[in-house]
Amino acid sequence: MSFHLLRRPMSWVILLSLTLATLSFSGRSAAPASGDNAIRLTAPSFVAIANAQEEGDTPTAFPQDEAGISAYFHASNAINLSDVRSIYRVIEAETSDYIIGSVPPANYPERFDVHVYIHRSGWFLAYYLAADPAAKIFDWHAYTSGSIPTLLENVLAVAANAAGVSYPGATYYDFRFPNANRLLLAAEDNRNGSQFQVNLPGSYAYYERSWSLRRAGEQDAHLKLDGVEIAATAGYADGTLTASHCRYHTFEVWNGTTYWPTPASPSSTGCHDERALSDFPDPARPVGAAVRPACAQPERHHCQQRRCGARNRRQSISNPMRLPPASPGSQRGAA
């Protein structure tokens, strides 16, 4: 399963985990996923069984307390664990019933290794730790356009192939936030404008807001919030945002020298004409109203003497969101 994005080439991604409804994005046409703009989050059956303290097909020793964002599938046939040992960089625990360890996604630093649990009964679960931001799952190397694969599915496909079972696609779940039932993404890159906007309704509960930033060229990649740099990297970076970061602010992806011009608003110098396309637009201000043209006075800006052409700086923002618990009689998880 790949996450469908909301519009165009990107460099940032928003992950949102919700309960009850979909998130509304302002000013963008949506590519529906699972019937709306969000991916459903569903607990593995063994989580429900464990919570109900019932007997059932419960994998032994899966570390629910340490897992965060996860993806899983259940194969219909039994697994020979010796077939999958070779995919692990490190095996953390191994019995006759299961293996837990870290699996390296191709072409990523070791810190991106995914924890993978495989049980002989057919359970495959890939996850990052609870301390990791959800945005860490984005697989920038596999991304081309239109959708973003994840590192979790990357390693699940590798595990399925090693085990000799078909990979049916993954179901997602966040063990940190059991009330969440939606995962929503948005992304942007600085090749076609460095900003995007999104409307986060106040009726949702937001449990985590996280971002991922990637440099893919010669200059460092930067992430700015209201003109203030909050992250920079010469490779990959990720982290979380506070609640105050997600209210009527403008986020930008920057390569350290120039902005890539937006087709809708190039200035006379060819530099990016910065507009307040707030991620969380102020209802009192028209969406897209120009508030601060970056190159209105080109002689005062760095971009006059530089060619605006920095490419391939990709960033992703991930913002898990949850709605309040459903009231009695409401339809929990309705799209």
Coordinates of C-alpha atoms in Angstrom, one line a residue:
M1 CA 0.0 0.0 0.0
S2 CA 1.3 3.5 -0.9
F3 CA 0.0 6.6 0.7
H4 CA -1.7 8.9 -1.8
L5 CA -0.7 12.5 -1.7
L6 CA -2.9 15.4 -2.0
R7 CA -1.7 17.2 -5.1
R8 CA 1.7 17.7 -6.8
P9 CA 5.4 17.1 -6.5
M10 CA 6.4 17.4 -2.9
S11 CA 8.9 17.9 -0.3
W12 CA 6.9 17.6 2.8
V13 CA 4.6 15.1 4.1
I14 CA 1.9 15.2 6.8
L15 CA 1.0 12.1 8.7
L16 CA -2.3 12.3 10.6
S17 CA -3.9 9.6 12.7
L18 CA -7.5 10.3 13.3
T19 CA -10.6 8.9 14.9
L20 CA -14.0 9.2 13.3
A21 CA -13.6 11.4 10.2
T22 CA -11.3 12.6 7.5
L23 CA -9.1 15.7 7.6
S24 CA -10.0 18.6 5.3
F25 CA -7.2 20.1 3.3
S26 CA -7.8 23.6 2.0
G27 CA -7.2 24.6 -1.6
R28 CA -6.0 21.2 -2.9
S29 CA -7.8 18.5 -4.8
A30 CA -7.5 15.2 -3.0
A31 CA -6.6 11.7 -4.3
P32 CA -8.9 9.6 -2.1
A33 CA -7.4 6.6 -0.3
S34 CA -9.6 4.1 1.5
G35 CA -12.7 6.1 0.4
D36 CA -11.4 9.4 1.8
N37 CA -8.2 11.4 2.2
A38 CA -6.9 9.1 5.0
I39 CA -5.5 5.7 5.4
R40 CA -7.3 3.6 8.0
L41 CA -5.5 2.6 11.1
T42 CA -6.6 -0.8 12.4
A43 CA -5.3 -2.8 15.3
P44 CA -4.0 -6.3 14.6
S45 CA -6.5 -8.9 15.8
F46 CA -4.2 -10.1 18.6
V47 CA -4.4 -6.6 20.2
A48 CA -8.1 -6.9 20.5
I49 CA -7.8 -10.4 21.8
A50 CA -5.2 -9.3 24.4
N51 CA -7.3 -6.4 25.5
A52 CA -10.3 -8.7 26.0
Q53 CA -8.1 -11.2 27.7
E54 CA -9.4 -13.9 25.4
E55 CA -7.8 -17.0 23.9
G56 CA -6.8 -16.7 20.3
D57 CA -4.1 -16.5 17.7
T58 CA -1.9 -14.2 19.7
P59 CA 1.8 -14.0 18.7
T60 CA 4.1 -14.7 21.5
A61 CA 6.1 -11.8 23.0
F62 CA 5.4 -9.1 20.5
P63 CA 6.6 -5.9 22.3
Q64 CA 3.5 -3.8 22.2
D65 CA 4.8 -1.4 24.8
E66 CA 7.9 -0.4 22.8
A67 CA 6.3 -0.2 19.3
G68 CA 5.1 3.0 17.7
I69 CA 3.9 3.4 14.1
S70 CA 3.6 0.0 12.5
A71 CA 2.5 -1.9 9.5
Y72 CA 1.6 -5.6 9.4
F73 CA 0.0 -8.5 7.5
H74 CA -0.9 -12.1 8.3
A75 CA 0.1 -14.8 5.9
S76 CA -2.3 -17.7 5.4
N77 CA 0.4 -20.4 5.8
A78 CA 3.0 -21.2 8.4
I79 CA 6.4 -19.7 8.2
N80 CA 9.8 -21.4 8.4
L81 CA 11.8 -19.0 10.5
S82 CA 15.1 -20.2 9.1
D83 CA 14.1 -18.8 5.7
V84 CA 13.9 -15.2 7.1
R85 CA 17.0 -15.0 9.4
S86 CA 19.2 -13.6 6.6
I87 CA 17.2 -10.4 6.2
Y88 CA 18.1 -9.2 9.7
R89 CA 21.1 -6.9 10.4
V90 CA 20.6 -7.7 14.1
I91 CA 18.5 -10.4 15.7
E92 CA 17.3 -9.2 19.1
A93 CA 15.4 -12.2 20.2
E94 CA 14.7 -15.6 18.7
T95 CA 12.7 -18.7 19.7
S96 CA 11.2 -21.6 17.9
D97 CA 8.0 -19.4 17.5
Y98 CA 9.3 -16.0 16.5
I99 CA 12.2 -13.7 15.5
I100 CA 12.5 -10.0 16.4
G101 CA 15.3 -7.9 15.0
S102 CA 16.2 -4.9 12.8
V103 CA 16.1 -5.0 9.1
P104 CA 18.0 -2.5 7.0
P105 CA 16.1 -0.7 4.2
A106 CA 18.3 -0.5 1.1
N107 CA 20.4 2.7 0.7
Y108 CA 19.5 4.2 4.2
P109 CA 21.7 4.9 7.2
E110 CA 21.5 2.4 10.0
R111 CA 19.3 4.6 12.1
F112 CA 16.5 3.9 9.6
D113 CA 16.6 0.1 10.3
V114 CA 13.1 -1.1 10.9
H115 CA 12.2 -3.5 13.7
V116 CA 10.5 -6.6 12.3
Y117 CA 8.6 -9.3 14.2
I118 CA 7.9 -12.6 12.3
H119 CA 5.9 -15.4 13.9
R120 CA 5.8 -18.9 12.6
S121 CA 1.9 -18.7 12.6
G122 CA 2.2 -16.1 9.7
W123 CA 2.3 -12.7 11.5
F124 CA 4.7 -10.1 10.0
L125 CA 4.9 -6.8 11.8
A126 CA 7.3 -3.9 11.0
Y127 CA 7.5 -1.0 13.3
Y128 CA 9.5 1.9 14.6
L129 CA 10.0 2.5 18.3
A130 CA 7.5 4.6 20.3
A131 CA 10.1 7.3 20.6
D132 CA 10.5 7.7 16.9
P133 CA 8.4 10.3 15.0
A134 CA 5.8 8.8 12.6
A135 CA 7.3 10.8 9.7
K136 CA 10.3 8.5 9.8
I137 CA 8.4 5.9 7.8
F138 CA 8.6 7.8 4.5
D139 CA 10.8 6.1 1.8
W140 CA 12.3 9.0 -0.1
H141 CA 14.4 6.8 -2.4
A142 CA 11.3 4.9 -3.6
Y143 CA 9.2 8.0 -4.1
T144 CA 8.7 9.2 -7.6
S145 CA 5.3 11.0 -7.8
G146 CA 1.7 10.6 -6.8
S147 CA 2.3 8.4 -3.8
I148 CA 4.9 7.8 -1.1
P149 CA 6.0 4.3 -0.3
T150 CA 7.1 3.7 3.3
L151 CA 10.1 2.0 4.8
L152 CA 7.8 -0.3 6.8
E153 CA 6.2 -1.7 3.6
N154 CA 9.7 -1.8 2.0
V155 CA 11.0 -4.3 4.6
L156 CA 7.7 -6.2 4.8
A157 CA 7.9 -7.0 1.1
V158 CA 11.5 -8.1 1.7
A159 CA 10.4 -10.4 4.5
A160 CA 7.5 -11.9 2.6
N161 CA 9.8 -12.7 -0.3
A162 CA 12.4 -14.3 2.0
A163 CA 9.6 -16.4 3.6
G164 CA 8.2 -17.5 0.2
V165 CA 4.8 -16.0 0.8
S166 CA 2.9 -13.4 -1.3
Y167 CA 2.8 -9.9 0.0
P168 CA -0.8 -8.7 0.2
G169 CA -0.1 -5.1 1.2
A170 CA 0.1 -3.8 4.7
T171 CA -2.4 -2.5 7.3
Y172 CA -1.2 0.3 9.6
Y173 CA -1.6 0.9 13.3
D174 CA 0.0 3.1 15.9
F175 CA 0.6 1.3 19.2
R176 CA 1.0 4.6 21.0
F177 CA -2.4 5.9 20.2
P178 CA -5.0 3.0 20.2
N179 CA -7.9 5.4 19.7
A180 CA -6.6 6.6 16.3
N181 CA -8.2 5.3 13.2
R182 CA -6.9 7.5 10.4
L183 CA -3.5 8.3 9.0
L184 CA -3.3 11.3 6.7
L185 CA -0.4 12.6 4.6
A186 CA 0.6 15.7 2.7
A187 CA 3.9 16.5 1.0
E188 CA 5.8 19.2 -0.8
D189 CA 9.2 19.9 -2.4
N190 CA 10.9 23.1 -3.4
R191 CA 11.0 22.3 -7.1
N192 CA 7.4 23.6 -7.6
G193 CA 6.9 26.0 -4.7
S194 CA 8.2 25.7 -1.2
Q195 CA 5.0 26.0 0.8
F196 CA 1.6 24.3 1.2
Q197 CA -1.5 24.9 3.3
V198 CA -3.8 22.6 5.2
N199 CA -6.8 23.2 7.4
L200 CA -6.8 21.2 10.7
P201 CA -10.3 21.2 12.2
G202 CA -10.6 21.9 15.9
S203 CA -12.8 18.8 16.3
Y204 CA -9.8 16.5 16.0
A205 CA -7.4 15.5 18.7
Y206 CA -3.8 15.6 17.5
Y207 CA -1.5 13.2 19.3
E208 CA 1.7 13.7 17.3
R209 CA 2.9 16.2 14.7
S210 CA 6.1 15.2 13.0
W211 CA 8.2 16.0 10.0
S212 CA 10.9 14.5 7.8
L213 CA 13.4 16.4 5.8
R214 CA 15.7 15.1 3.0
R215 CA 18.5 16.7 1.1
A216 CA 19.0 15.3 -2.4
G217 CA 21.4 17.7 -4.0
E218 CA 24.5 19.7 -3.2
Q219 CA 23.1 22.3 -0.8
D220 CA 21.7 21.5 2.7
A221 CA 18.0 21.3 3.1
H222 CA 16.3 23.6 5.5
L223 CA 12.8 23.8 7.1
K224 CA 11.5 27.1 8.2
L225 CA 8.4 28.1 10.3
D226 CA 7.3 31.7 9.8
G227 CA 10.7 32.6 8.5
V228 CA 12.6 31.0 11.4
E229 CA 14.7 27.9 10.7
I230 CA 13.6 24.9 12.8
A231 CA 15.6 22.2 11.0
A232 CA 18.5 21.8 8.6
T233 CA 20.3 18.7 7.3
A234 CA 23.0 17.6 4.8
G235 CA 21.2 14.2 4.6
Y236 CA 18.1 13.2 6.5
A237 CA 16.4 14.6 9.5
D238 CA 13.1 14.1 11.3
G239 CA 11.4 15.4 14.4
T240 CA 8.2 16.6 16.0
L241 CA 6.2 19.8 16.1
T242 CA 4.4 21.3 19.0
A243 CA 0.7 22.2 19.0
S244 CA 1.6 25.8 18.6
H245 CA 3.5 25.0 15.4
C246 CA 0.2 23.9 13.8
R247 CA -1.9 27.0 14.1
Y248 CA -2.0 29.6 11.3
H249 CA 1.7 29.3 10.3
T250 CA 3.6 29.2 7.0
F251 CA 6.1 26.3 6.6
E252 CA 8.8 26.5 3.9
V253 CA 11.3 24.1 2.4
W254 CA 14.6 25.8 1.5
N255 CA 17.9 24.7 0.1
G256 CA 20.1 27.3 1.9
T257 CA 20.5 29.6 -1.1
T258 CA 17.4 30.1 -3.2
Y259 CA 13.8 29.2 -3.5
W260 CA 12.5 27.3 -6.5
P261 CA 10.0 29.6 -8.2
T262 CA 6.3 28.8 -8.2
P263 CA 4.7 28.9 -11.6
A264 CA 1.8 30.9 -10.2
S265 CA 3.9 33.8 -8.8
P266 CA 7.4 34.2 -10.2
S267 CA 8.9 37.6 -9.5
S268 CA 10.8 39.7 -12.1
T269 CA 14.1 38.2 -10.9
G270 CA 12.8 34.6 -11.2
C271 CA 13.0 34.1 -7.5
H272 CA 10.2 32.7 -5.4
D273 CA 7.4 35.2 -4.6
E274 CA 6.6 34.2 -1.1
R275 CA 2.9 34.1 -0.2
A276 CA 1.2 33.4 3.0
L277 CA -0.3 30.1 2.0
S278 CA -0.6 29.2 5.6
D279 CA -0.7 25.5 6.5
F280 CA -3.4 26.4 8.9
P281 CA -5.0 29.4 7.2
D282 CA -6.4 32.3 9.3
P283 CA -10.2 32.4 8.5
A284 CA -10.0 36.2 8.6
R285 CA -7.5 36.3 5.8
P286 CA -8.2 35.2 2.2
V287 CA -6.3 32.0 1.3
G288 CA -3.4 32.9 -0.9
A289 CA -3.4 36.6 -0.1
A290 CA 0.1 38.0 -0.7
V291 CA 1.6 39.2 2.5
R292 CA 5.4 39.2 2.1
P293 CA 6.8 39.1 -1.5
A294 CA 10.3 37.8 -1.0
C295 CA 11.7 39.5 -4.0
A296 CA 9.5 42.6 -4.2
Q297 CA 12.8 44.6 -3.7
P298 CA 15.3 42.3 -5.3
E299 CA 18.3 44.5 -4.5
R300 CA 17.7 43.7 -0.8
H301 CA 17.5 40.0 -1.2
H302 CA 20.1 37.2 -1.7
C303 CA 18.3 35.9 -4.7
Q304 CA 19.0 38.7 -7.2
Q305 CA 22.6 37.6 -7.8
R306 CA 21.8 33.9 -7.7
R307 CA 20.1 31.6 -10.2
C308 CA 16.9 30.1 -8.7
G309 CA 17.3 26.5 -9.6
A310 CA 18.0 24.4 -6.6
R311 CA 16.2 21.1 -7.0
N312 CA 15.4 17.9 -5.2
R313 CA 15.2 19.2 -1.6
R314 CA 12.5 17.0 -0.2
Q315 CA 10.9 17.3 3.1
S316 CA 8.0 15.5 4.7
I317 CA 5.8 16.6 7.5
S318 CA 4.0 14.0 9.5
N319 CA 1.2 14.9 11.8
P320 CA -0.6 12.2 13.6
M321 CA -4.0 13.3 14.6
R322 CA -6.8 11.7 16.6
L323 CA -10.4 12.6 17.2
P324 CA -12.0 12.5 20.6
P325 CA -13.5 9.2 21.7
A326 CA -16.8 8.4 20.0
S327 CA -19.9 9.2 22.1
P328 CA -22.3 6.3 22.7
G329 CA -24.3 5.6 19.5
S330 CA -21.9 7.3 17.2
Q331 CA -20.3 5.3 14.3
R332 CA -16.7 5.0 15.2
G333 CA -14.4 5.0 12.2
A334 CA -16.9 6.3 9.7
A335 CA -15.4 7.9 6.7

